[in-house]
């Protein structure tokens, strides 16, 4: 496609197109919107991005991202220090927090084991998790990993490593979602729901 604007605008479009969920067409629309709203949107966004570059860091305890280290979650005295919720990515932490799904602390692995993609145990923060699980105050490790082959492989691997730790290792329930209709669920979900059925 021929360039329709100067190189500076084309560069903005190309950078926006790298964001997840934005293709070339969406990136052009986003760039045009930013340019039209320069004072109200582009200037504050530029400032916010600069602050993010300077201040955001990875929490040395759990792997969350924040402007303080240890992060807000790790330093919150209302959190239950006996529970560590293990997640693959910071996006999962944010999802659990949005849902108000628990009151423990977190451990971000930085991904899941994936031999096909060349991701091994040394590429994830598994050693740090094992060390945390051996701390006296920790009583439960919740494996909140995706119900994918890689997620479950990672969960089994971690479970084996935690056998000598004095912790209960649990995982998220799999099955029928709240408000879900059986007719619309895939076979894997229905099968998991039947295997993990509980007393009514």
Coordinates of N, CA and C in Angstrom, one line a residue:
X1 N 0.9 -1.2 0.0 CA 0.0 0.0 0.0 C 0.9 1.3 0.0
X2 N 0.6 2.2 -0.9 CA 1.5 3.4 -0.9 C 1.3 4.3 0.3
X3 N 2.4 4.9 0.7 CA 2.3 5.8 1.9 C 1.3 7.0 1.6
X4 N 0.5 7.3 2.6 CA -0.5 8.4 2.4 C -0.2 9.6 3.3
X5 N 0.9 9.4 4.1 CA 1.3 10.5 5.0 C 2.8 10.4 5.2
X6 N 3.4 11.4 5.8 CA 4.8 11.6 6.0 C 5.4 10.4 6.9
X7 N 6.7 10.2 6.9 CA 7.3 9.1 7.6 C 7.1 9.1 9.1
X8 N 6.9 10.2 9.7 CA 6.6 10.3 11.1 C 5.3 9.6 11.4
X9 N 4.3 10.0 10.6 CA 2.9 9.4 10.8 C 2.9 7.9 10.5
X10 N 3.6 7.5 9.4 CA 3.7 6.1 9.0 C 4.4 5.3 10.2
X11 N 5.4 5.9 10.8 CA 6.1 5.2 11.9 C 5.1 5.0 13.1
X12 N 4.3 6.0 13.4 CA 3.3 5.9 14.4 C 2.4 4.8 14.1
X13 N 1.9 4.7 12.9 CA 1.0 3.6 12.5 C 1.7 2.3 12.6
X14 N 2.9 2.1 12.2 CA 3.6 0.9 12.3 C 3.8 0.4 13.7
X15 N 4.1 1.3 14.6 CA 4.3 1.0 16.0 C 2.9 0.6 16.6
X16 N 1.9 1.3 16.3 CA 0.5 0.9 16.8 C 0.1 -0.4 16.3
X17 N 0.5 -0.8 15.1 CA 0.1 -2.1 14.5 C 0.7 -3.2 15.2
X18 N 1.8 -3.0 16.0 CA 2.5 -4.1 16.7 C 1.7 -4.4 18.0
X19 N 0.8 -3.6 18.4 CA 0.0 -3.9 19.6 C -0.9 -5.0 19.4
X20 N -1.1 -5.9 20.4 CA -2.1 -7.0 20.2 C -3.5 -6.5 19.9
X21 N -4.1 -7.1 18.9 CA -5.5 -6.8 18.6 C -5.6 -5.6 17.6
X22 N -4.5 -5.0 17.2 CA -4.5 -4.0 16.2 C -3.7 -4.4 15.0
X23 N -4.5 -4.5 13.9 CA -3.9 -4.7 12.6 C -3.6 -3.4 11.9
X24 N -3.1 -3.4 10.7 CA -2.8 -2.2 10.0 C -4.0 -1.2 9.9
X25 N -5.1 -1.7 9.6 CA -6.3 -0.8 9.4 C -6.7 -0.2 10.8
X26 N -6.7 -1.0 11.8 CA -7.1 -0.5 13.2 C -6.0 0.5 13.6
X27 N -4.7 0.2 13.3 CA -3.6 1.1 13.7 C -3.8 2.5 13.0
X28 N -4.2 2.5 11.7 CA -4.4 3.7 11.0 C -5.5 4.6 11.7
X29 N -6.6 3.9 12.0 CA -7.7 4.6 12.7 C -7.3 5.1 14.1
X30 N -6.5 4.3 14.8 CA -6.0 4.8 16.1 C -5.1 6.0 16.0
X31 N -4.2 5.9 15.0 CA -3.2 7.0 14.7 C -4.0 8.3 14.4
X32 N -5.0 8.1 13.5 CA -5.7 9.3 13.1 C -6.5 9.9 14.3
X33 N -7.0 9.1 15.1 CA -7.7 9.6 16.3 C -6.8 10.3 17.3
X34 N -5.6 9.7 17.5 CA -4.6 10.4 18.3 C -4.2 11.7 17.8
X35 N -4.0 11.8 16.4 CA -3.6 13.0 15.8 C -4.6 14.1 15.9
X36 N -5.9 13.7 15.7 CA -7.0 14.6 15.8 C -7.2 15.2 17.3
X37 N -6.9 14.3 18.2 CA -7.0 14.7 19.7 C -5.7 14.9 20.3
X38 N -4.8 15.6 19.6 CA -3.4 15.8 20.1 C -3.4 16.3 21.5
X39 N -4.0 17.4 21.8 CA -3.9 18.0 23.1 C -4.6 17.2 24.2
X40 N -5.8 16.6 23.9 CA -6.6 15.9 24.9 C -6.1 14.5 25.1
X41 N -5.4 13.9 24.1 CA -5.1 12.5 24.2 C -3.6 12.2 24.0
X42 N -3.1 12.7 22.9 CA -1.7 12.3 22.5 C -0.7 12.8 23.5
X43 N -0.8 14.1 23.9 CA 0.1 14.7 24.9 C 0.1 13.9 26.2
X44 N -1.1 13.7 26.8 CA -1.1 13.0 28.1 C -0.6 11.5 27.9
X45 N -0.9 10.9 26.8 CA -0.5 9.5 26.5 C 1.1 9.5 26.4
X46 N 1.6 10.4 25.8 CA 3.1 10.5 25.7 C 3.7 10.7 27.0
X47 N 3.1 11.5 27.9 CA 3.7 11.7 29.2 C 3.5 10.4 30.0
X48 N 2.4 9.8 29.9 CA 2.1 8.5 30.7 C 3.1 7.4 30.3
X49 N 3.4 7.3 29.0 CA 4.4 6.4 28.5 C 5.8 6.6 29.0
X50 N 6.1 7.9 29.1 CA 7.4 8.3 29.6 C 7.6 7.9 31.0
X51 N 6.5 8.2 31.8 CA 6.5 7.8 33.2 C 6.7 6.3 33.4
X52 N 5.9 5.6 32.6 CA 6.0 4.1 32.6 C 7.4 3.6 32.4
X53 N 8.0 4.2 31.4 CA 9.4 3.8 31.0 C 10.3 4.0 32.2
X54 N 10.1 5.1 32.9 CA 11.0 5.5 34.0 C 10.7 4.7 35.3
X55 N 9.5 4.5 35.6 CA 9.1 4.0 36.9 C 8.6 2.6 37.1
X56 N 8.1 2.0 36.0 CA 7.6 0.7 36.1 C 8.7 -0.4 36.2
X57 N 8.6 -1.3 37.2 CA 9.6 -2.3 37.4 C 8.9 -3.6 37.7
X58 N 9.7 -4.7 37.7 CA 9.2 -6.0 38.0 C 9.5 -6.3 39.5
X59 N 8.4 -6.7 40.2 CA 8.5 -7.0 41.6 C 9.5 -8.1 41.9
X60 N 10.4 -7.9 42.8 CA 11.5 -8.9 43.1 C 10.9 -10.1 43.8
X61 N 9.7 -9.9 44.4 CA 9.2 -11.0 45.2 C 8.3 -11.9 44.3
X62 N 7.3 -11.3 43.6 CA 6.3 -12.1 42.9 C 6.4 -12.1 41.4
X63 N 7.0 -11.0 40.8 CA 7.1 -10.9 39.4 C 6.0 -10.0 38.8
X64 N 5.2 -9.4 39.6 CA 4.2 -8.5 39.2 C 4.9 -7.2 38.6
X65 N 4.2 -6.4 37.9 CA 4.7 -5.1 37.5 C 4.1 -4.0 38.3
X66 N 4.8 -3.0 38.7 CA 4.3 -1.9 39.5 C 5.3 -0.8 39.5
X67 N 5.0 0.3 40.1 CA 5.9 1.4 40.3 C 6.7 1.4 41.6
X68 N 6.4 0.3 42.4 CA 7.1 0.1 43.6 C 7.6 -1.3 43.7
X69 N 8.7 -1.5 44.5 CA 9.3 -2.8 44.6 C 9.7 -3.1 46.0
X70 N 9.1 -4.1 46.7 CA 8.1 -5.0 46.3 C 6.8 -4.3 45.9
X71 N 5.9 -5.0 45.2 CA 4.7 -4.4 44.6 C 3.6 -4.1 45.6
X72 N 2.6 -3.5 45.1 CA 1.4 -3.1 46.0 C 0.8 -4.4 46.6
X73 N 0.7 -5.4 45.8 CA 0.0 -6.7 46.3 C 0.9 -7.3 47.4
X74 N 2.2 -7.4 47.2 CA 3.1 -8.0 48.1 C 3.2 -7.3 49.5
X75 N 3.0 -6.0 49.4 CA 3.1 -5.1 50.6 C 1.8 -4.9 51.3
X76 N 0.7 -5.4 50.7 CA -0.6 -5.1 51.3 C -0.8 -6.0 52.6
X77 N -0.9 -5.4 53.7 CA -1.0 -6.2 55.0 C -2.3 -7.0 55.1
X78 N -3.3 -6.7 54.2 CA -4.6 -7.4 54.3 C -4.6 -8.7 53.6
X79 N -3.5 -8.9 52.8 CA -3.4 -10.2 52.0 C -3.0 -11.3 53.0
X80 N -3.5 -12.5 52.6 CA -3.2 -13.7 53.4 C -1.8 -14.3 52.9
X81 N -0.8 -14.2 53.7 CA 0.5 -14.6 53.3 C 0.7 -16.1 53.2
X82 N -0.3 -16.9 53.7 CA -0.2 -18.3 53.7 C -0.6 -18.9 52.3
X83 N -1.1 -18.1 51.4 CA -1.6 -18.6 50.1 C -0.8 -17.9 49.0
X84 N -0.2 -18.7 48.1 CA 0.5 -18.2 46.9 C -0.3 -18.7 45.7
X85 N -0.8 -17.8 44.9 CA -1.5 -18.1 43.7 C -0.5 -18.0 42.5
X86 N -0.3 -19.1 41.9 CA 0.7 -19.2 40.8 C 0.0 -18.9 39.4
X87 N 0.5 -17.9 38.7 CA -0.1 -17.6 37.4 C 1.0 -17.5 36.4
X88 N 0.7 -17.6 35.1 CA 1.7 -17.6 34.0 C 2.1 -16.2 33.7
X89 N 1.2 -15.2 33.8 CA 1.5 -13.9 33.3 C 0.8 -12.8 34.1
X90 N 1.3 -11.6 34.1 CA 0.7 -10.5 34.8 C -0.8 -10.3 34.4
X91 N -1.1 -10.6 33.2 CA -2.5 -10.4 32.7 C -3.5 -11.3 33.5
X92 N -3.0 -12.5 33.9 CA -3.8 -13.4 34.7 C -4.0 -12.9 36.1
X93 N -3.0 -12.2 36.6 CA -3.1 -11.6 37.9 C -4.1 -10.5 37.9
X94 N -4.1 -9.7 36.9 CA -5.1 -8.6 36.7 C -6.5 -9.2 36.6
X95 N -6.6 -10.3 35.9 CA -7.9 -10.9 35.7 C -8.5 -11.4 37.0
X96 N -7.6 -12.1 37.8 CA -8.1 -12.6 39.1 C -8.4 -11.4 40.1
X97 N -7.7 -10.3 40.0 CA -8.0 -9.2 40.8 C -9.3 -8.5 40.4
X98 N -9.5 -8.4 39.1 CA -10.8 -7.8 38.7 C -12.0 -8.6 39.2
X99 N -11.8 -9.9 39.3 CA -12.9 -10.8 39.7 C -13.0 -10.9 41.2
X100 N -12.1 -10.3 41.9 CA -12.0 -10.4 43.4 C -12.0 -11.8 43.8
X101 N -11.2 -12.6 43.1 CA -11.3 -14.1 43.2 C -10.5 -14.6 44.4
X102 N -9.7 -13.9 45.1 CA -8.9 -14.4 46.2 C -8.3 -13.3 47.0
X103 N -7.6 -13.7 48.1 CA -7.0 -12.7 49.0 C -5.6 -13.1 49.3
X104 N -5.0 -14.0 48.5 CA -3.6 -14.4 48.7 C -2.6 -13.5 48.1
X105 N -1.4 -14.0 48.0 CA -0.3 -13.3 47.3 C -0.1 -14.1 46.0
X106 N 0.7 -13.5 45.1 CA 0.8 -14.1 43.7 C 2.3 -14.5 43.5
X107 N 2.4 -15.4 42.4 CA 3.7 -15.6 41.9 C 3.6 -15.8 40.4
X108 N 4.2 -14.8 39.6 CA 4.1 -14.8 38.2 C 5.3 -15.6 37.6
X109 N 5.0 -16.7 36.9 CA 6.0 -17.6 36.3 C 6.7 -16.9 35.1
X110 N 6.0 -16.1 34.4 CA 6.6 -15.5 33.2 C 6.3 -16.4 31.9
X111 N 5.3 -17.3 32.0 CA 4.9 -18.1 30.9 C 4.7 -19.5 31.4
X112 N 4.6 -20.5 30.5 CA 4.4 -21.9 30.8 C 5.5 -22.7 30.1
X113 N 5.7 -23.9 30.6 CA 6.7 -24.8 29.9 C 6.1 -25.1 28.5
X114 N 7.0 -25.0 27.5 CA 6.6 -25.3 26.2 C 7.8 -25.8 25.4
X115 N 8.1 -27.1 25.4 CA 9.2 -27.6 24.7 C 9.3 -27.2 23.2
X116 N 8.1 -27.2 22.6 CA 8.0 -26.9 21.1 C 8.5 -25.4 20.9
X117 N 8.3 -24.5 21.9 CA 8.7 -23.1 21.7 C 10.0 -22.9 22.4
X118 N 10.6 -23.9 22.9 CA 11.9 -23.8 23.5 C 11.9 -23.1 24.9
X119 N 10.7 -23.2 25.6 CA 10.6 -22.7 26.9 C 10.8 -23.8 28.0
X120 N 11.9 -23.7 28.7 CA 12.1 -24.8 29.7 C 12.0 -24.2 31.1
X121 N 12.2 -25.0 32.1 CA 12.1 -24.5 33.5 C 13.1 -23.4 33.8
X122 N 14.2 -23.3 33.2 CA 15.2 -22.2 33.4 C 14.7 -20.9 32.9
X123 N 13.7 -20.9 32.0 CA 13.2 -19.7 31.5 C 12.1 -19.1 32.3
X124 N 11.6 -19.8 33.3 CA 10.5 -19.4 34.2 C 11.0 -19.2 35.6
X125 N 10.2 -18.5 36.4 CA 10.7 -18.2 37.8 C 10.2 -19.4 38.7
X126 N 10.5 -20.6 38.3 CA 10.0 -21.8 39.1 C 10.9 -21.9 40.4
X127 N 12.2 -21.7 40.2 CA 13.1 -21.9 41.4 C 12.7 -20.9 42.5
X128 N 12.3 -19.7 42.1 CA 11.9 -18.7 43.1 C 10.6 -19.1 43.8
X129 N 9.7 -19.7 43.0 CA 8.4 -20.2 43.6 C 8.7 -21.3 44.6
X130 N 9.5 -22.3 44.3 CA 9.9 -23.4 45.2 C 10.4 -22.8 46.5
X131 N 11.3 -21.8 46.4 CA 11.9 -21.2 47.6 C 10.8 -20.5 48.4
X132 N 9.9 -19.8 47.8 CA 8.8 -19.2 48.5 C 7.9 -20.2 49.2
X133 N 7.6 -21.3 48.5 CA 6.8 -22.4 49.0 C 7.3 -23.0 50.3
X134 N 8.7 -23.0 50.4 CA 9.3 -23.5 51.6 C 9.3 -22.6 52.8
X135 N 8.9 -21.3 52.6 CA 8.8 -20.4 53.7 C 7.7 -20.9 54.7
X136 N 8.0 -20.7 56.0 CA 7.2 -21.3 57.1 C 5.7 -20.8 57.0
X137 N 5.5 -19.5 56.6 CA 4.1 -19.0 56.7 C 3.3 -19.5 55.5
X138 N 3.9 -20.1 54.5 CA 3.1 -20.5 53.3 C 2.5 -21.9 53.6
X139 N 1.2 -22.0 53.4 CA 0.5 -23.2 53.7 C -0.2 -23.8 52.4
X140 N -0.5 -23.0 51.4 CA -1.1 -23.5 50.2 C -0.6 -22.8 49.0
X141 N -0.4 -23.6 47.9 CA 0.0 -23.0 46.6 C -1.1 -23.4 45.6
X142 N -1.7 -22.4 45.1 CA -2.8 -22.5 44.1 C -2.3 -22.4 42.7
X143 N -2.4 -23.5 41.9 CA -1.9 -23.4 40.5 C -3.0 -22.9 39.6
X144 N -3.0 -21.6 39.4 CA -4.0 -20.9 38.6 C -3.5 -20.8 37.1
X145 N -3.2 -21.9 36.5 CA -2.7 -21.9 35.2 C -3.7 -22.3 34.2
X146 N -3.5 -21.9 32.9 CA -4.5 -22.2 31.9 C -4.7 -23.7 31.7
X147 N -6.0 -24.1 31.3 CA -6.3 -25.5 31.1 C -5.9 -25.9 29.7
X148 N -4.6 -25.6 29.4 CA -4.0 -26.0 28.1 C -3.0 -27.1 28.4
X149 N -2.5 -27.7 27.3 CA -1.5 -28.8 27.5 C -0.3 -28.2 28.2
X150 N 0.2 -27.0 27.7 CA 1.4 -26.4 28.4 C 1.1 -26.0 29.8
X151 N -0.1 -25.5 30.1 CA -0.5 -25.1 31.4 C -0.5 -26.3 32.4
X152 N -1.1 -27.4 31.9 CA -1.2 -28.5 32.8 C 0.2 -29.2 33.0
X153 N 1.0 -29.2 31.9 CA 2.4 -29.7 32.0 C 3.1 -29.0 33.1
X154 N 3.0 -27.6 33.0 CA 3.7 -26.8 34.0 C 3.2 -27.1 35.4
X155 N 1.9 -27.3 35.6 CA 1.3 -27.6 36.9 C 1.8 -28.9 37.4
X156 N 1.9 -29.9 36.6 CA 2.4 -31.2 37.1 C 3.9 -31.1 37.5
X157 N 4.7 -30.3 36.7 CA 6.1 -30.2 36.9 C 6.3 -29.5 38.3
X158 N 5.5 -28.4 38.5 CA 5.6 -27.7 39.8 C 5.2 -28.6 41.0
X159 N 4.1 -29.3 40.8 CA 3.6 -30.2 41.8 C 4.7 -31.2 42.3
X160 N 5.4 -31.7 41.3 CA 6.5 -32.7 41.7 C 7.6 -32.0 42.5
X161 N 7.9 -30.7 42.1 CA 9.0 -30.0 42.8 C 8.6 -29.6 44.2
X162 N 7.2 -29.5 44.5 CA 6.8 -29.1 45.8 C 6.4 -30.2 46.8
X163 N 6.8 -31.4 46.4 CA 6.4 -32.6 47.2 C 7.1 -32.6 48.6
X164 N 8.3 -32.0 48.7 CA 8.9 -32.0 50.0 C 8.6 -30.7 50.8
X165 N 7.8 -29.8 50.2 CA 7.4 -28.5 50.9 C 6.2 -28.8 51.7
X166 N 6.1 -28.2 52.8 CA 4.9 -28.5 53.7 C 3.7 -27.6 53.3
X167 N 3.3 -27.8 52.1 CA 2.2 -27.0 51.5 C 1.1 -27.9 50.9
X168 N -0.1 -27.4 50.8 CA -1.1 -28.0 50.1 C -1.1 -27.4 48.7
X169 N -1.1 -28.3 47.7 CA -1.0 -27.8 46.3 C -2.4 -28.0 45.7
X170 N -3.1 -26.9 45.3 CA -4.4 -27.0 44.7 C -4.4 -26.4 43.3
X171 N -5.5 -26.6 42.6 CA -5.6 -26.0 41.3 C -7.0 -25.4 41.1
X172 N -7.2 -24.6 40.1 CA -8.5 -24.0 39.9 C -9.4 -25.2 39.4
X173 N -10.7 -25.1 39.7 CA -11.7 -26.0 39.3 C -11.9 -25.9 37.8
X174 N -12.1 -27.0 37.1 CA -12.4 -26.9 35.6 C -13.8 -27.5 35.4
X175 N -14.5 -26.8 34.5 CA -15.9 -27.4 34.2 C -16.8 -26.3 33.8
X176 N -18.1 -26.5 34.1 CA -19.2 -25.7 33.6 C -19.0 -24.3 34.2
X177 N -18.9 -23.2 33.4 CA -18.8 -21.9 33.9 C -20.2 -21.4 34.5
X178 N -20.1 -20.4 35.4 CA -21.3 -19.8 35.9 C -22.1 -19.2 34.8
X179 N -23.4 -19.6 34.8 CA -24.3 -19.1 33.7 C -24.2 -19.9 32.4
X180 N -23.3 -20.9 32.4 CA -23.1 -21.7 31.1 C -24.2 -22.7 30.9
X181 N -24.5 -22.9 29.6 CA -25.5 -23.9 29.2 C -24.8 -25.1 28.6
X182 N -25.1 -26.3 29.0 CA -24.4 -27.5 28.7 C -24.3 -27.7 27.1
X183 N -25.4 -27.3 26.5 CA -25.5 -27.5 25.0 C -24.4 -26.7 24.3
X184 N -23.9 -25.6 24.9 CA -22.9 -24.8 24.2 C -21.5 -25.1 24.6
X185 N -21.3 -26.0 25.5 CA -19.9 -26.3 26.0 C -19.2 -27.3 25.1
X186 N -17.9 -27.2 25.1 CA -17.1 -28.2 24.3 C -17.0 -29.5 25.1
X187 N -16.6 -30.5 24.4 CA -16.6 -31.9 25.0 C -15.5 -31.9 26.2
X188 N -14.4 -31.2 26.0 CA -13.4 -31.3 27.0 C -13.8 -30.6 28.3
X189 N -14.6 -29.6 28.2 CA -15.1 -28.9 29.4 C -16.1 -29.8 30.1
X190 N -17.0 -30.3 29.3 CA -18.1 -31.2 29.9 C -17.4 -32.4 30.6
X191 N -16.4 -33.0 29.9 CA -15.8 -34.2 30.5 C -15.1 -33.8 31.8
X192 N -14.4 -32.7 31.8 CA -13.7 -32.2 33.1 C -14.7 -32.0 34.2
X193 N -15.9 -31.4 33.8 CA -16.9 -31.1 34.8 C -17.5 -32.4 35.4
X194 N -17.7 -33.4 34.6 CA -18.2 -34.7 35.1 C -17.2 -35.4 36.0
X195 N -15.9 -35.3 35.6 CA -14.9 -36.0 36.4 C -14.7 -35.3 37.8
X196 N -14.9 -34.0 37.8 CA -14.6 -33.2 39.0 C -15.9 -32.8 39.7
X197 N -17.0 -33.6 39.6 CA -18.3 -33.2 40.2 C -18.1 -33.2 41.7
X198 N -19.0 -32.4 42.4 CA -18.9 -32.3 43.8 C -20.3 -32.5 44.4
X199 N -20.4 -32.7 45.7 CA -21.7 -32.8 46.4 C -22.5 -31.6 46.3
X200 N -23.8 -31.7 46.1 CA -24.7 -30.6 46.0 C -25.2 -30.2 47.4

